[in-house]
Amino acid sequence: MNQDQLKQAVARAAIEHVVDGAVVGVGSGSTVGFFIRELGLVRHRVRGAVSSSERSSALLREQGIEVLDLDAVGTMPVYVDGADEIDGQLRMIKGGGGALTREKIVAAAAERFVCIVDASKVVPVMGRFPLPIEVIPMACGLVTRWCAQLGGEARLRAGFTTDNGNPILDVHGLRIADPVGLETEINQWPGVVTVGLFARRGADVALVADPAGLRTLTR
Ligand code: 5RP
């Protein structure tokens, strides 16, 4: 099985977690792209979706699924999203696609976070994947210096701005031994919009596809 086939398999399995008649929270990225296509096949089962990116909104509409405003919905039972890395306690690095801020907002409004990944994303300690931080433009230099004090090298993601109009710094060289502590620290730096560590609120369940089959991880 190639990686796309693994993503397809895990995306299909996530449909089991969608609650009939409810609104579903939808993340971003290529794995979620497969999930949205699967969701399109059962669109009569859902009331609509709250989306975490312009790209996912476009894909949802292509599938005939109504995209609803978070404020109109309030809460939803399930949020489905991918990850760039996930550890055994279901803490994640996200934001490889740049949608981390809206992803964190929609995830926070959901009762249950279902993470869908192929097995290459499961790691014992996070940090090999560069940690994305969305920042207010004028804070780039300041946040870069603070990252250096933590032993990380922040690189501006070239030619990219988020759906919110901000740049992203990708922080290389971190070994994240304390994800909750690091998320808490970076969250309080002036100029940081969102850090792509999802540790304080991790996933509730992870569906992991590898060539031998599907595994379900819970906290
Ligand atoms: C986007 C994300 C994605 O969930 C993450 O990058 C994984 O993407 P993919 O499914 O393409 O590997 O956080 O901001």
Short mmCIF file of C-alpha atoms and ligand atoms in Angstrom, two decimals:
data_model
loop_
_atom_site.label_atom_id
_atom_site.label_comp_id
_atom_site.label_asym_id
_atom_site.label_seq_id
_atom_site.Cartn_x
_atom_site.Cartn_y
_atom_site.Cartn_z
CA MET A 1 0.00 0.00 0.00
CA ASN A 2 1.33 3.45 -0.83
CA GLN A 3 0.84 6.49 1.42
CA ASP A 4 -2.21 7.73 -0.47
CA GLN A 5 -3.87 4.34 -0.10
CA LEU A 6 -3.17 4.45 3.64
CA LYS A 7 -4.68 7.95 3.85
CA GLN A 8 -7.70 6.76 1.90
CA ALA A 9 -8.16 3.77 4.26
CA VAL A 10 -7.98 5.85 7.41
CA ALA A 11 -10.27 8.51 5.93
CA ARG A 12 -12.89 5.86 5.20
CA ALA A 13 -12.61 4.48 8.73
CA ALA A 14 -13.23 7.95 10.19
CA ILE A 15 -16.74 7.99 8.70
CA GLU A 16 -17.73 5.52 11.46
CA HIS A 17 -17.08 8.33 13.97
CA VAL A 18 -19.38 10.86 12.29
CA VAL A 19 -22.57 11.39 14.29
CA ASP A 20 -25.81 11.08 12.30
CA GLY A 21 -27.79 14.30 11.92
CA ALA A 22 -25.04 16.42 13.49
CA VAL A 23 -22.58 19.02 12.24
CA VAL A 24 -19.05 17.67 11.78
CA GLY A 25 -15.86 19.67 12.32
CA VAL A 26 -13.43 19.24 9.44
CA GLY A 27 -9.69 19.86 9.50
CA SER A 28 -7.26 20.42 6.64
CA GLY A 29 -4.60 18.65 4.62
CA SER A 30 -4.34 15.79 2.18
CA THR A 31 -5.65 13.09 4.56
CA VAL A 32 -8.65 15.28 5.31
CA GLY A 33 -9.07 15.71 1.54
CA PHE A 34 -9.72 11.96 1.34
CA PHE A 35 -12.06 12.22 4.34
CA ILE A 36 -14.10 14.97 2.67
CA ARG A 37 -14.57 12.78 -0.42
CA GLU A 38 -15.78 9.93 1.83
CA LEU A 39 -18.06 12.36 3.66
CA GLY A 40 -19.53 13.39 0.31
CA LEU A 41 -20.73 9.81 -0.20
CA VAL A 42 -22.78 10.02 3.03
CA ARG A 43 -23.61 13.72 2.95
CA HIS A 44 -27.31 13.02 3.67
CA ARG A 45 -26.18 11.82 7.14
CA VAL A 46 -24.77 15.19 8.27
CA ARG A 47 -26.34 18.60 8.81
CA GLY A 48 -23.25 20.34 7.50
CA ALA A 49 -19.64 21.03 8.41
CA VAL A 50 -17.56 23.64 10.19
CA SER A 51 -14.36 24.00 8.22
CA SER A 52 -10.85 24.91 9.34
CA SER A 53 -9.54 26.34 6.04
CA GLU A 54 -10.61 27.96 2.78
CA ARG A 55 -9.26 24.89 0.95
CA SER A 56 -11.38 22.46 3.01
CA SER A 57 -14.42 24.73 2.59
CA ALA A 58 -14.03 24.58 -1.19
CA LEU A 59 -13.68 20.77 -1.13
CA LEU A 60 -16.74 20.43 1.14
CA ARG A 61 -18.85 22.57 -1.17
CA GLU A 62 -17.69 20.51 -4.16
CA GLN A 63 -19.13 17.50 -2.34
CA GLY A 64 -22.47 19.27 -1.76
CA ILE A 65 -21.86 19.66 1.98
CA GLU A 66 -23.00 22.94 3.51
CA VAL A 67 -20.24 24.91 5.26
CA LEU A 68 -21.55 26.53 8.44
CA ASP A 69 -20.18 29.35 10.60
CA LEU A 70 -18.78 28.21 13.92
CA ASP A 71 -20.75 30.91 15.74
CA ALA A 72 -24.00 29.65 14.25
CA VAL A 73 -23.23 26.10 15.35
CA GLY A 74 -21.66 26.56 18.77
CA THR A 75 -20.41 23.07 19.53
CA MET A 76 -20.24 19.84 17.58
CA PRO A 77 -19.78 16.23 18.65
CA VAL A 78 -16.80 15.36 16.45
CA TYR A 79 -13.83 17.06 14.77
CA VAL A 80 -11.80 15.05 12.25
CA ASP A 81 -8.29 16.17 11.29
CA GLY A 82 -4.85 14.91 10.33
CA ALA A 83 -1.50 15.63 11.98
CA ASP A 84 2.15 16.04 11.07
CA GLU A 85 3.31 14.13 14.15
CA ILE A 86 1.45 12.41 16.97
CA ASP A 87 2.83 10.78 20.11
CA GLY A 88 1.57 7.95 22.32
CA GLN A 89 -0.47 10.38 24.45
CA LEU A 90 -2.15 11.72 21.30
CA ARG A 91 -0.43 15.09 21.47
CA MET A 92 0.26 16.47 18.02
CA ILE A 93 2.25 18.82 15.84
CA LYS A 94 -0.05 20.36 13.25
CA GLY A 95 0.16 23.20 10.77
CA GLY A 96 2.21 21.67 7.97
CA GLY A 97 -0.56 22.94 5.70
CA GLY A 98 -0.71 26.27 7.51
CA ALA A 99 -4.25 25.97 8.88
CA LEU A 100 -3.24 25.56 12.53
CA THR A 101 -5.12 28.55 13.96
CA ARG A 102 -8.54 27.70 12.59
CA GLU A 103 -7.87 24.02 13.29
CA LYS A 104 -7.24 24.79 16.95
CA ILE A 105 -10.38 26.91 17.14
CA VAL A 106 -12.69 24.31 15.59
CA ALA A 107 -11.09 21.49 17.60
CA ALA A 108 -11.71 23.47 20.79
CA ALA A 109 -15.42 23.67 19.95
CA ALA A 110 -15.74 19.91 19.46
CA GLU A 111 -16.46 17.30 22.10
CA ARG A 112 -14.21 14.70 20.48
CA PHE A 113 -11.09 15.04 18.31
CA VAL A 114 -10.59 12.13 15.90
CA CYS A 115 -7.10 12.24 14.40
CA ILE A 116 -6.48 10.38 11.14
CA VAL A 117 -2.91 9.53 10.17
CA ASP A 118 -0.77 6.99 8.44
CA ALA A 119 1.74 5.21 10.65
CA SER A 120 4.68 7.40 9.51
CA LYS A 121 3.24 10.23 11.67
CA VAL A 122 3.40 8.30 14.96
CA VAL A 123 6.55 9.20 16.93
CA PRO A 124 7.87 8.58 20.46
CA VAL A 125 9.00 12.22 20.91
CA MET A 126 7.84 15.11 18.72
CA GLY A 127 10.09 17.67 17.06
CA ARG A 128 11.56 16.09 13.97
CA PHE A 129 8.79 17.77 11.98
CA PRO A 130 9.45 21.53 12.17
CA LEU A 131 7.03 23.17 14.61
CA PRO A 132 4.85 25.78 12.84
CA ILE A 133 4.04 29.06 14.58
CA GLU A 134 1.63 31.60 13.03
CA VAL A 135 2.79 35.09 13.97
CA ILE A 136 1.79 38.71 13.53
CA PRO A 137 4.23 39.98 10.83
CA MET A 138 6.04 42.58 12.96
CA ALA A 139 6.87 39.91 15.59
CA CYS A 140 8.82 37.60 13.25
CA GLY A 141 12.28 38.72 14.40
CA LEU A 142 11.36 38.69 18.08
CA VAL A 143 9.78 35.23 17.96
CA THR A 144 12.75 33.93 15.94
CA ARG A 145 15.12 35.07 18.71
CA TRP A 146 12.99 33.50 21.45
CA CYS A 147 12.95 30.22 19.49
CA ALA A 148 16.77 30.33 19.34
CA GLN A 149 16.86 30.62 23.14
CA LEU A 150 14.95 27.31 23.24
CA GLY A 151 17.47 25.73 20.85
CA GLY A 152 15.24 25.96 17.78
CA GLU A 153 15.97 27.55 14.42
CA ALA A 154 12.90 29.42 13.14
CA ARG A 155 12.66 29.74 9.36
CA LEU A 156 10.08 31.92 7.65
CA ARG A 157 7.84 29.77 5.40
CA ALA A 158 8.65 31.29 2.01
CA GLY A 159 5.87 32.66 -0.17
CA PHE A 160 3.14 31.66 2.26
CA THR A 161 0.50 33.50 4.23
CA THR A 162 -2.26 31.84 6.23
CA ASP A 163 -6.00 32.24 5.60
CA ASN A 164 -5.75 34.90 8.32
CA GLY A 165 -3.11 36.84 6.36
CA ASN A 166 -0.15 36.05 8.62
CA PRO A 167 3.27 34.45 8.05
CA ILE A 168 4.39 31.15 9.54
CA LEU A 169 7.71 30.37 11.19
CA ASP A 170 8.75 26.70 11.02
CA VAL A 171 10.98 25.87 13.98
CA HIS A 172 13.64 23.24 13.29
CA GLY A 173 15.80 21.32 15.74
CA LEU A 174 13.48 21.04 18.72
CA ARG A 175 13.17 17.86 20.74
CA ILE A 176 9.85 18.34 22.49
CA ALA A 177 10.16 16.49 25.78
CA ASP A 178 7.38 18.51 27.47
CA PRO A 179 4.73 19.35 24.83
CA VAL A 180 2.23 20.86 27.29
CA GLY A 181 4.92 23.08 28.85
CA LEU A 182 6.23 24.22 25.47
CA GLU A 183 2.75 24.97 24.12
CA THR A 184 1.97 26.96 27.27
CA GLU A 185 5.21 28.95 27.02
CA ILE A 186 4.98 29.80 23.31
CA ASN A 187 1.28 30.69 23.66
CA GLN A 188 2.16 33.59 25.93
CA TRP A 189 4.81 35.19 23.68
CA PRO A 190 3.53 38.53 22.34
CA GLY A 191 2.98 38.33 18.58
CA VAL A 192 2.23 34.60 18.51
CA VAL A 193 -1.18 33.89 17.01
CA THR A 194 -1.03 30.10 17.37
CA VAL A 195 1.63 27.47 17.96
CA GLY A 196 1.08 24.21 16.11
CA LEU A 197 1.44 22.10 19.26
CA PHE A 198 -1.87 20.47 20.13
CA ALA A 199 -0.91 19.08 23.54
CA ARG A 200 -3.09 20.87 26.10
CA ARG A 201 -6.00 19.64 24.01
CA GLY A 202 -4.79 16.59 22.14
CA ALA A 203 -6.79 14.05 20.18
CA ASP A 204 -9.26 11.76 21.94
CA VAL A 205 -8.77 8.96 19.47
CA ALA A 206 -6.25 8.37 16.68
CA LEU A 207 -6.95 6.13 13.72
CA VAL A 208 -3.62 4.94 12.36
CA ALA A 209 -3.22 3.21 9.01
CA ASP A 210 -0.24 1.03 8.22
CA PRO A 211 0.12 -1.65 5.56
CA ALA A 212 -0.79 -4.37 8.12
CA GLY A 213 -4.16 -2.71 8.85
CA LEU A 214 -5.82 -0.06 10.97
CA ARG A 215 -5.06 0.62 14.63
CA THR A 216 -7.06 2.74 17.04
CA LEU A 217 -5.16 4.61 19.76
CA THR A 218 -6.89 6.19 22.72
CA ARG A 219 -5.54 8.20 25.64
C1 5RP B 1 -2.71 21.40 8.23
C2 5RP B 1 -2.49 20.26 9.15
C3 5RP B 1 -2.61 18.89 8.59
O1 5RP B 1 -3.50 18.15 9.36
C4 5RP B 1 -1.27 18.23 8.61
O2 5RP B 1 -0.35 19.06 7.94
C5 5RP B 1 -1.30 16.85 7.97
O3 5RP B 1 -1.50 16.98 6.59
P1 5RP B 1 -1.50 15.76 5.60
O4 5RP B 1 -2.75 14.98 5.87
O5 5RP B 1 -1.47 16.39 4.24
O6 5RP B 1 -0.24 14.94 5.87
O7 5RP B 1 -2.22 20.40 10.31
O8 5RP B 1 -2.52 22.62 8.87
#
